[in-house]
CSV table of C-alpha atoms in Angstrom, one decimal:
chain,number,residue,atom,x,y,z
W,138,UNK,CA,78.3,11.8,-27.7
W,139,UNK,CA,76.1,14.7,-28.1
W,140,UNK,CA,73.7,17.2,-26.1
W,141,UNK,CA,71.2,15.4,-24.7
W,142,UNK,CA,67.8,16.2,-26.7
W,143,UNK,CA,64.9,17.5,-25.1
W,144,UNK,CA,63.2,14.6,-27.3
W,145,UNK,CA,63.6,11.9,-29.8
W,146,UNK,CA,61.8,11.9,-32.3
W,147,UNK,CA,61.5,8.3,-33.9
W,148,UNK,CA,60.5,7.9,-37.5
W,149,UNK,CA,58.6,3.7,-37.2
W,150,UNK,CA,59.4,1.7,-40.3
W,151,UNK,CA,63.1,0.8,-40.9
W,152,UNK,CA,63.6,2.6,-37.4
W,153,UNK,CA,61.5,0.7,-34.5
W,154,UNK,CA,59.9,-2.1,-37.3
W,155,UNK,CA,61.6,-3.9,-39.4
W,156,UNK,CA,58.6,-4.1,-41.3
W,157,UNK,CA,60.3,-2.1,-44.6
W,158,UNK,CA,60.9,-5.9,-47.1
W,159,UNK,CA,57.7,-7.4,-45.7
W,160,UNK,CA,55.9,-4.2,-46.4
W,161,UNK,CA,57.7,-4.1,-50.2
W,162,UNK,CA,56.7,-7.8,-50.6
W,163,UNK,CA,52.7,-7.4,-50.1
W,164,UNK,CA,53.2,-3.8,-52.6
W,165,UNK,CA,55.4,-5.9,-55.3
W,166,UNK,CA,52.4,-8.4,-55.7
W,167,UNK,CA,50.0,-6.1,-55.9
W,168,UNK,CA,51.7,-4.3,-58.7
W,169,UNK,CA,53.1,-7.5,-60.3
W,170,UNK,CA,49.1,-7.9,-60.9
W,171,UNK,CA,48.4,-4.7,-62.1
W,172,UNK,CA,50.9,-5.2,-65.4
W,173,UNK,CA,54.2,-3.7,-63.5
W,174,UNK,CA,56.6,-6.8,-63.3
W,175,UNK,CA,58.3,-5.6,-60.1
W,176,UNK,CA,60.7,-7.0,-57.4
W,177,UNK,CA,60.3,-6.6,-53.0
W,178,UNK,CA,63.8,-5.2,-53.5
W,179,UNK,CA,62.6,-3.0,-56.0
W,180,UNK,CA,59.8,-2.1,-54.8
W,181,UNK,CA,62.1,-1.2,-51.1
W,182,UNK,CA,64.5,1.0,-53.5
W,183,UNK,CA,62.0,2.8,-55.5
W,184,UNK,CA,59.2,3.8,-52.7
W,185,UNK,CA,61.8,3.6,-49.4
W,186,UNK,CA,60.3,6.5,-46.5
W,187,UNK,CA,57.2,7.4,-49.5
W,188,UNK,CA,53.4,7.9,-48.5
W,189,UNK,CA,51.0,6.6,-50.1
W,190,UNK,CA,49.8,9.1,-52.0
W,191,UNK,CA,53.1,9.8,-52.6
W,192,UNK,CA,53.5,6.4,-54.7
W,193,UNK,CA,50.3,6.2,-56.5
W,194,UNK,CA,51.9,8.9,-59.7
W,195,UNK,CA,54.3,7.0,-59.8
W,196,UNK,CA,52.7,3.3,-60.3
W,197,UNK,CA,50.3,5.3,-62.2
W,198,UNK,CA,53.6,5.7,-64.9
W,199,UNK,CA,53.3,2.5,-65.2
W,200,UNK,CA,50.2,1.0,-64.4
W,201,UNK,CA,47.8,3.4,-65.6
W,202,UNK,CA,45.2,5.5,-63.3
W,203,UNK,CA,44.8,3.0,-60.1
W,204,UNK,CA,41.2,2.7,-58.2
W,205,UNK,CA,40.2,6.0,-55.9
W,206,UNK,CA,39.8,3.5,-53.0
W,207,UNK,CA,43.6,1.4,-53.6
W,208,UNK,CA,45.6,3.5,-51.0
W,209,UNK,CA,43.1,3.8,-48.5
W,210,UNK,CA,43.1,-0.6,-49.3
W,211,UNK,CA,46.9,-0.9,-49.2
W,212,UNK,CA,46.7,0.5,-46.0
W,213,UNK,CA,44.5,-1.9,-44.4
W,214,UNK,CA,46.2,-4.4,-45.8
W,215,UNK,CA,49.3,-3.5,-44.2
W,216,UNK,CA,47.9,-2.7,-41.3
W,217,UNK,CA,45.9,-6.0,-41.4
W,218,UNK,CA,49.1,-7.7,-41.1
W,219,UNK,CA,51.1,-5.7,-38.7
W,220,UNK,CA,48.1,-7.1,-36.4
W,221,UNK,CA,49.4,-10.8,-36.6
W,222,UNK,CA,52.7,-9.9,-36.0
W,223,UNK,CA,54.7,-6.6,-36.6
W,224,UNK,CA,58.3,-7.7,-36.5
W,225,UNK,CA,60.7,-4.9,-34.3
W,226,UNK,CA,64.4,-3.6,-35.8
W,227,UNK,CA,66.9,-5.6,-33.2
W,228,UNK,CA,67.3,-3.5,-30.2
W,229,UNK,CA,64.9,-1.1,-31.5
W,230,UNK,CA,62.4,-1.6,-28.1
W,231,UNK,CA,64.8,-1.8,-25.6
W,232,UNK,CA,66.0,1.8,-26.9
W,233,UNK,CA,62.7,3.2,-26.4
W,234,UNK,CA,62.1,1.5,-22.9
W,235,UNK,CA,65.5,3.0,-22.3
W,236,UNK,CA,64.5,6.5,-23.0
W,237,UNK,CA,61.1,6.3,-21.3
W,238,UNK,CA,62.7,5.4,-18.4
W,239,UNK,CA,65.5,8.4,-18.4
W,240,UNK,CA,62.6,10.7,-18.6
W,241,UNK,CA,63.0,12.2,-21.9
W,242,UNK,CA,60.3,12.7,-24.0
W,243,UNK,CA,59.5,11.1,-27.7
W,244,UNK,CA,57.1,11.0,-30.2
W,245,UNK,CA,57.1,8.9,-33.6
W,246,UNK,CA,56.9,10.2,-36.8
W,247,UNK,CA,55.4,7.9,-39.9
W,248,UNK,CA,54.9,8.1,-43.1
W,249,UNK,CA,52.6,4.9,-43.1
W,250,UNK,CA,48.6,5.6,-42.4
W,251,UNK,CA,46.9,6.7,-39.4
W,252,UNK,CA,45.7,3.1,-39.3
W,253,UNK,CA,48.3,1.6,-40.5
W,254,UNK,CA,50.6,3.6,-38.3
W,255,UNK,CA,48.4,2.5,-35.2
W,256,UNK,CA,48.9,-0.6,-36.2
W,257,UNK,CA,52.2,-1.2,-35.4
W,258,UNK,CA,53.0,0.3,-33.2
W,259,UNK,CA,50.2,-2.0,-31.0
W,260,UNK,CA,52.5,-5.1,-32.4
W,261,UNK,CA,55.3,-3.4,-31.0
W,262,UNK,CA,53.2,-3.1,-27.5
W,263,UNK,CA,55.2,0.6,-28.0
W,264,UNK,CA,51.3,2.3,-28.2
W,265,UNK,CA,51.4,3.3,-24.7
W,266,UNK,CA,54.9,4.3,-24.4
W,267,UNK,CA,54.2,7.0,-27.4
W,268,UNK,CA,50.7,8.0,-26.2
W,269,UNK,CA,49.2,10.4,-28.1
W,270,UNK,CA,52.8,11.6,-29.8
W,271,UNK,CA,52.0,10.0,-32.9
W,272,UNK,CA,52.2,11.4,-36.6
W,273,UNK,CA,51.4,9.6,-40.0
W,274,UNK,CA,50.8,11.7,-42.7
W,275,UNK,CA,47.1,12.4,-42.7
W,276,UNK,CA,47.7,14.1,-39.3
W,277,UNK,CA,50.2,16.9,-40.9
W,278,UNK,CA,49.4,19.4,-43.7
W,279,UNK,CA,52.3,17.2,-46.0
W,280,UNK,CA,54.0,14.2,-45.6
W,281,UNK,CA,57.9,13.8,-45.1
W,282,UNK,CA,60.4,15.3,-47.2
W,283,UNK,CA,58.4,18.2,-46.2
W,284,UNK,CA,58.9,19.4,-42.4
W,285,UNK,CA,55.4,19.5,-41.1
W,286,UNK,CA,55.5,15.8,-39.3
W,287,UNK,CA,58.3,16.7,-36.5
W,288,UNK,CA,57.4,20.4,-36.1
W,289,UNK,CA,54.2,18.6,-35.3
W,290,UNK,CA,56.5,15.4,-32.8
W,291,UNK,CA,58.2,18.7,-31.5
W,292,UNK,CA,55.3,20.5,-30.2
W,293,UNK,CA,53.4,17.3,-28.9
W,294,UNK,CA,57.3,17.3,-26.5
W,295,UNK,CA,56.9,20.5,-25.6
W,296,UNK,CA,60.3,21.3,-27.2
W,297,UNK,CA,62.0,23.5,-29.6
W,298,UNK,CA,62.9,21.3,-32.9
W,299,UNK,CA,66.6,22.5,-32.1
W,300,UNK,CA,67.1,20.9,-29.1
W,301,UNK,CA,65.1,17.7,-30.7
W,302,UNK,CA,66.8,14.5,-32.5
W,303,UNK,CA,65.2,12.8,-35.0
W,304,UNK,CA,66.0,9.1,-35.4
W,305,UNK,CA,65.5,8.3,-39.0
W,306,UNK,CA,66.2,5.3,-42.0
W,307,UNK,CA,66.0,7.3,-45.2
W,308,UNK,CA,67.6,9.9,-46.9
W,309,UNK,CA,63.6,11.4,-47.9
W,310,UNK,CA,62.5,11.5,-43.8
W,311,UNK,CA,66.1,12.7,-43.2
W,312,UNK,CA,65.3,15.5,-45.3
W,313,UNK,CA,62.2,16.4,-43.0
W,314,UNK,CA,64.2,16.4,-40.1
W,315,UNK,CA,66.8,18.5,-41.4
W,316,UNK,CA,64.5,20.9,-43.1
W,317,UNK,CA,62.3,20.8,-39.4
W,318,UNK,CA,65.8,22.5,-38.0
W,319,UNK,CA,66.3,18.7,-35.4
W,320,UNK,CA,69.7,17.2,-35.3
W,321,UNK,CA,68.9,13.8,-37.2
W,322,UNK,CA,70.6,10.4,-35.9
W,323,UNK,CA,71.0,7.9,-39.4
W,324,UNK,CA,70.5,4.4,-38.7
W,325,UNK,CA,72.5,3.2,-41.4
W,326,UNK,CA,70.2,-0.4,-42.0
W,327,UNK,CA,69.4,-0.6,-45.4
W,328,UNK,CA,70.4,3.2,-46.9
W,329,UNK,CA,74.4,3.5,-46.6
W,330,UNK,CA,76.0,5.7,-43.7
W,331,UNK,CA,77.3,8.4,-46.5
W,332,UNK,CA,73.8,9.2,-48.4
W,333,UNK,CA,72.1,10.2,-44.8
W,334,UNK,CA,75.3,11.9,-44.0
W,335,UNK,CA,75.2,13.4,-47.5
W,336,UNK,CA,71.8,14.4,-46.7
W,337,UNK,CA,72.5,16.4,-42.9
W,338,UNK,CA,72.6,13.3,-40.7
W,339,UNK,CA,75.3,11.4,-38.2
W,340,UNK,CA,75.3,8.0,-39.2
W,341,UNK,CA,75.3,4.9,-36.6
W,342,UNK,CA,74.8,1.0,-37.1
W,343,UNK,CA,73.5,0.0,-34.1
W,344,UNK,CA,70.2,0.4,-32.6
W,345,UNK,CA,71.2,-0.3,-29.3
W,346,UNK,CA,74.3,2.3,-29.6
W,347,UNK,CA,71.6,4.9,-29.4
W,348,UNK,CA,71.1,6.4,-26.3
W,349,UNK,CA,75.2,6.9,-25.6
W,350,UNK,CA,75.5,8.5,-28.4
W,351,UNK,CA,72.9,10.6,-27.5
W,352,UNK,CA,74.4,11.2,-24.1
W,353,UNK,CA,71.4,10.0,-22.5
W,354,UNK,CA,73.3,7.3,-20.5
W,355,UNK,CA,77.3,6.5,-19.8
Protein backbone atom coordinates (compact mmCIF):
# COMPACT_ATOMS: atom_id res chain seq x y z
CA UNK A 1 0.00 0.00 0.00
CA UNK A 2 1.28 3.48 -0.87
CA UNK A 3 0.35 6.97 0.29
CA UNK A 4 -2.98 8.15 -1.06
CA UNK A 5 -2.32 9.95 -4.38
CA UNK A 6 -3.42 13.49 -5.14
CA UNK A 7 -4.85 12.22 -8.46
CA UNK A 8 -5.02 9.01 -10.49
CA UNK A 9 -4.30 9.23 -14.21
CA UNK A 10 -5.60 6.30 -16.27
CA UNK A 11 -4.54 5.01 -19.64
CA UNK A 12 -7.55 3.71 -21.60
CA UNK A 13 -6.88 0.68 -23.82
CA UNK A 14 -5.90 -2.33 -21.75
CA UNK A 15 -6.65 -0.47 -18.51
CA UNK A 16 -10.24 0.79 -18.73
CA UNK A 17 -11.30 -0.70 -22.07
CA UNK A 18 -10.61 -4.32 -22.95
CA UNK A 19 -10.22 -3.14 -26.52
CA UNK A 20 -6.69 -3.98 -27.58
CA UNK A 21 -7.48 -7.37 -29.14
CA UNK A 22 -10.47 -5.93 -31.03
CA UNK A 23 -8.50 -2.96 -32.37
CA UNK A 24 -5.58 -5.24 -33.29
CA UNK A 25 -7.95 -7.39 -35.38
CA UNK A 26 -9.18 -4.30 -37.22
CA UNK A 27 -5.61 -3.16 -37.91
CA UNK A 28 -4.54 -6.66 -38.98
CA UNK A 29 -7.39 -6.88 -41.48
CA UNK A 30 -6.48 -3.50 -42.95
CA UNK A 31 -2.76 -4.27 -43.23
CA UNK A 32 -3.32 -7.73 -44.66
CA UNK A 33 -5.50 -6.19 -47.37
CA UNK A 34 -2.64 -3.77 -48.13
CA UNK A 35 -0.18 -6.61 -48.64
CA UNK A 36 1.30 -7.11 -45.18
CA UNK A 37 -0.13 -10.43 -43.95
CA UNK A 38 -0.08 -9.95 -40.19
CA UNK A 39 -2.17 -11.47 -37.41
CA UNK A 40 -4.02 -9.62 -34.68
CA UNK A 41 -1.58 -11.04 -32.13
CA UNK A 42 1.38 -9.76 -34.13
CA UNK A 43 -0.22 -6.33 -34.46
CA UNK A 44 -0.75 -6.17 -30.73
CA UNK A 45 2.88 -7.00 -30.11
CA UNK A 46 4.14 -4.45 -32.64
CA UNK A 47 1.80 -1.54 -31.94
CA UNK A 48 0.79 -1.88 -28.27
CA UNK A 49 0.54 1.59 -26.78
CA UNK A 50 1.49 3.49 -29.96
CA UNK A 51 -0.41 6.46 -31.34
CA UNK A 52 -1.61 6.01 -34.93
CA UNK A 53 0.88 8.55 -36.36
CA UNK A 54 3.71 6.54 -34.80
CA UNK A 55 2.37 3.39 -36.46
CA UNK A 56 2.61 4.91 -39.94
CA UNK A 57 6.40 4.66 -40.51
CA UNK A 58 6.42 1.06 -39.27
CA UNK A 59 3.65 0.14 -41.70
CA UNK A 60 5.12 2.06 -44.61
CA UNK A 61 8.36 0.08 -44.32
CA UNK A 62 6.26 -2.98 -45.16
CA UNK A 63 3.67 -1.71 -47.67
CA UNK A 64 5.02 1.57 -49.01
CA UNK A 65 3.35 4.97 -48.65
CA UNK A 66 -0.06 5.01 -47.00
CA UNK A 67 -2.82 7.38 -48.16
CA UNK A 68 -2.66 10.68 -46.31
CA UNK A 69 -6.15 10.09 -44.95
CA UNK A 70 -5.32 6.63 -43.52
CA UNK A 71 -4.80 7.70 -39.86
CA UNK A 72 -8.09 9.62 -39.76
CA UNK A 73 -9.99 6.83 -41.49
CA UNK A 74 -8.64 4.14 -39.15
CA UNK A 75 -9.43 6.25 -36.10
CA UNK A 76 -12.98 6.85 -37.39
CA UNK A 77 -13.51 3.12 -37.95
CA UNK A 78 -12.35 2.34 -34.42
CA UNK A 79 -14.54 5.09 -32.96
CA UNK A 80 -17.60 3.80 -34.83
CA UNK A 81 -16.97 0.27 -33.54
CA UNK A 82 -16.47 1.47 -29.97
CA UNK A 83 -19.69 3.46 -30.00
CA UNK A 84 -21.51 0.20 -30.70
CA UNK A 85 -19.94 -1.57 -27.74
CA UNK A 86 -16.78 -0.88 -25.77
CA UNK A 87 -15.78 -3.95 -23.71
CA UNK A 88 -14.69 -2.99 -20.22
CA UNK A 89 -11.63 -4.38 -18.52
CA UNK A 90 -12.92 -6.56 -15.65
CA UNK A 91 -13.14 -4.51 -12.48
CA UNK A 92 -12.16 -1.21 -14.11
CA UNK A 93 -15.54 0.53 -14.04
CA UNK A 94 -16.01 -0.18 -10.33
CA UNK A 95 -12.51 1.12 -9.60
CA UNK A 96 -13.06 4.42 -11.42
CA UNK A 97 -16.38 4.92 -9.65
CA UNK A 98 -14.84 4.09 -6.27
CA UNK A 99 -12.08 6.67 -6.76
CA UNK A 100 -14.58 9.31 -7.85
CA UNK A 101 -16.81 8.58 -4.85
CA UNK A 102 -13.76 8.84 -2.56
CA UNK A 103 -13.09 12.32 -3.93
CA UNK A 104 -9.86 11.43 -5.71
CA UNK A 105 -9.39 13.51 -8.91
CA UNK A 106 -9.12 11.30 -11.99
CA UNK A 107 -8.06 11.85 -15.58
CA UNK A 108 -7.66 9.73 -18.70
CA UNK A 109 -4.63 10.00 -21.00
CA UNK A 110 -4.45 7.79 -24.08
CA UNK A 111 -2.51 7.53 -27.32
CA UNK A 112 -5.89 7.12 -29.05
CA UNK A 113 -7.20 9.86 -31.31
CA UNK A 114 -9.60 12.39 -29.77
CA UNK A 115 -12.84 11.04 -31.31
CA UNK A 116 -11.79 7.46 -30.74
CA UNK A 117 -11.07 8.10 -27.05
CA UNK A 118 -14.34 9.94 -26.57
CA UNK A 119 -16.21 7.01 -28.14
CA UNK A 120 -14.54 4.55 -25.78
CA UNK A 121 -15.33 6.55 -22.65
CA UNK A 122 -18.91 7.07 -23.83
CA UNK A 123 -19.20 3.33 -24.52
CA UNK A 124 -17.90 2.57 -21.03
CA UNK A 125 -20.27 5.18 -19.55
CA UNK A 126 -17.31 6.91 -17.89
CA UNK A 127 -17.28 10.16 -19.85
CA UNK A 128 -19.16 12.11 -17.19
CA UNK A 129 -16.80 10.98 -14.42
CA UNK A 130 -13.72 12.16 -16.31
CA UNK A 131 -15.33 15.36 -17.58
CA UNK A 132 -12.81 17.51 -19.45
CA UNK A 133 -9.83 15.74 -17.88
CA UNK A 134 -9.35 13.60 -21.00
CA UNK A 135 -6.26 13.78 -23.21
CA UNK A 136 -5.57 12.12 -26.57
CA UNK A 137 -2.42 12.29 -28.64
CA UNK A 138 -4.09 15.15 -30.53
CA UNK A 139 -4.33 17.28 -27.39
CA UNK A 140 -0.61 17.51 -26.58
CA UNK A 141 2.55 18.29 -28.57
CA UNK A 142 3.93 14.76 -28.33
CA UNK A 143 2.31 11.36 -27.73
CA UNK A 144 3.58 8.77 -25.25
CA UNK A 145 6.35 7.86 -24.43
CA UNK A 146 6.86 11.63 -24.09
CA UNK A 147 5.58 12.92 -20.73
CA UNK A 148 3.34 15.63 -22.24
CA UNK A 149 0.04 13.80 -21.83
CA UNK A 150 0.54 12.92 -18.17
CA UNK A 151 1.84 16.39 -17.36
CA UNK A 152 -1.35 17.82 -18.88
CA UNK A 153 -3.52 15.30 -17.01
CA UNK A 154 -1.88 16.10 -13.68
CA UNK A 155 -2.34 19.83 -14.27
CA UNK A 156 -6.01 19.29 -15.12
CA UNK A 157 -6.42 17.57 -11.75
CA UNK A 158 -4.67 20.43 -9.96
CA UNK A 159 -1.93 18.09 -8.73
CA UNK A 160 1.84 17.98 -8.92
CA UNK A 161 3.02 15.03 -11.06
CA UNK A 162 5.10 13.62 -8.18
CA UNK A 163 1.88 13.28 -6.16
CA UNK A 164 -0.03 11.48 -8.95
CA UNK A 165 -0.30 7.81 -9.79
CA UNK A 166 -0.46 6.71 -13.42
CA UNK A 167 -2.17 3.41 -14.26
CA UNK A 168 -0.65 1.85 -17.37
CA UNK A 169 -0.49 -1.54 -19.07
CA UNK A 170 2.34 -1.01 -21.57
CA UNK A 171 6.06 -0.39 -21.39
CA UNK A 172 5.67 2.64 -23.64
CA UNK A 173 3.01 4.18 -21.43
CA UNK A 174 5.00 3.41 -18.30
CA UNK A 175 7.94 5.36 -19.77
CA UNK A 176 5.62 8.33 -20.28
CA UNK A 177 4.42 8.26 -16.68
CA UNK A 178 7.93 7.92 -15.28
CA UNK A 179 9.20 10.71 -17.56
CA UNK A 180 6.42 12.95 -16.21
CA UNK A 181 7.64 12.32 -12.66
CA UNK A 182 4.61 10.28 -11.59
CA UNK A 183 4.43 7.01 -9.74
CA UNK A 184 3.25 4.27 -12.10
CA UNK A 185 1.12 1.23 -11.31
CA UNK A 186 1.63 -1.32 -14.07
CA UNK A 187 -1.41 -3.46 -14.84
CA UNK A 188 0.16 -6.77 -15.87
CA UNK A 189 -2.66 -8.04 -18.08
CA UNK A 190 -1.04 -8.32 -21.52
CA UNK A 191 2.46 -7.07 -20.64
CA UNK A 192 4.52 -9.25 -18.26
CA UNK A 193 4.91 -7.83 -14.76
CA UNK A 194 8.70 -8.11 -14.98
CA UNK A 195 8.79 -5.88 -18.07
CA UNK A 196 6.60 -3.22 -16.45
CA UNK A 197 8.74 -3.35 -13.32
CA UNK A 198 11.90 -2.97 -15.39
CA UNK A 199 10.44 0.26 -16.81
CA UNK A 200 9.87 1.61 -13.30
CA UNK A 201 6.27 0.60 -12.58
CA UNK A 202 4.89 -1.21 -9.56
CA UNK A 203 3.09 -4.18 -11.15
CA UNK A 204 -0.29 -5.53 -10.10
CA UNK A 205 -2.54 -8.14 -11.69
CA UNK A 206 -6.11 -7.50 -10.46
CA UNK A 207 -7.82 -4.21 -11.23
CA UNK A 208 -10.07 -4.74 -8.21
CA UNK A 209 -7.02 -4.42 -5.95
CA UNK A 210 -6.11 -0.92 -7.12
CA UNK A 211 -8.02 1.20 -4.55
CA UNK A 212 -6.46 -0.79 -1.72
CA UNK A 213 -2.99 -0.61 -3.24
CA UNK A 214 -3.37 3.16 -3.54
CA UNK A 215 -4.34 3.52 0.10
CA UNK A 216 -7.83 4.74 -0.77
CA UNK A 217 -9.78 1.90 0.87
CA UNK A 218 -8.78 -0.47 3.66
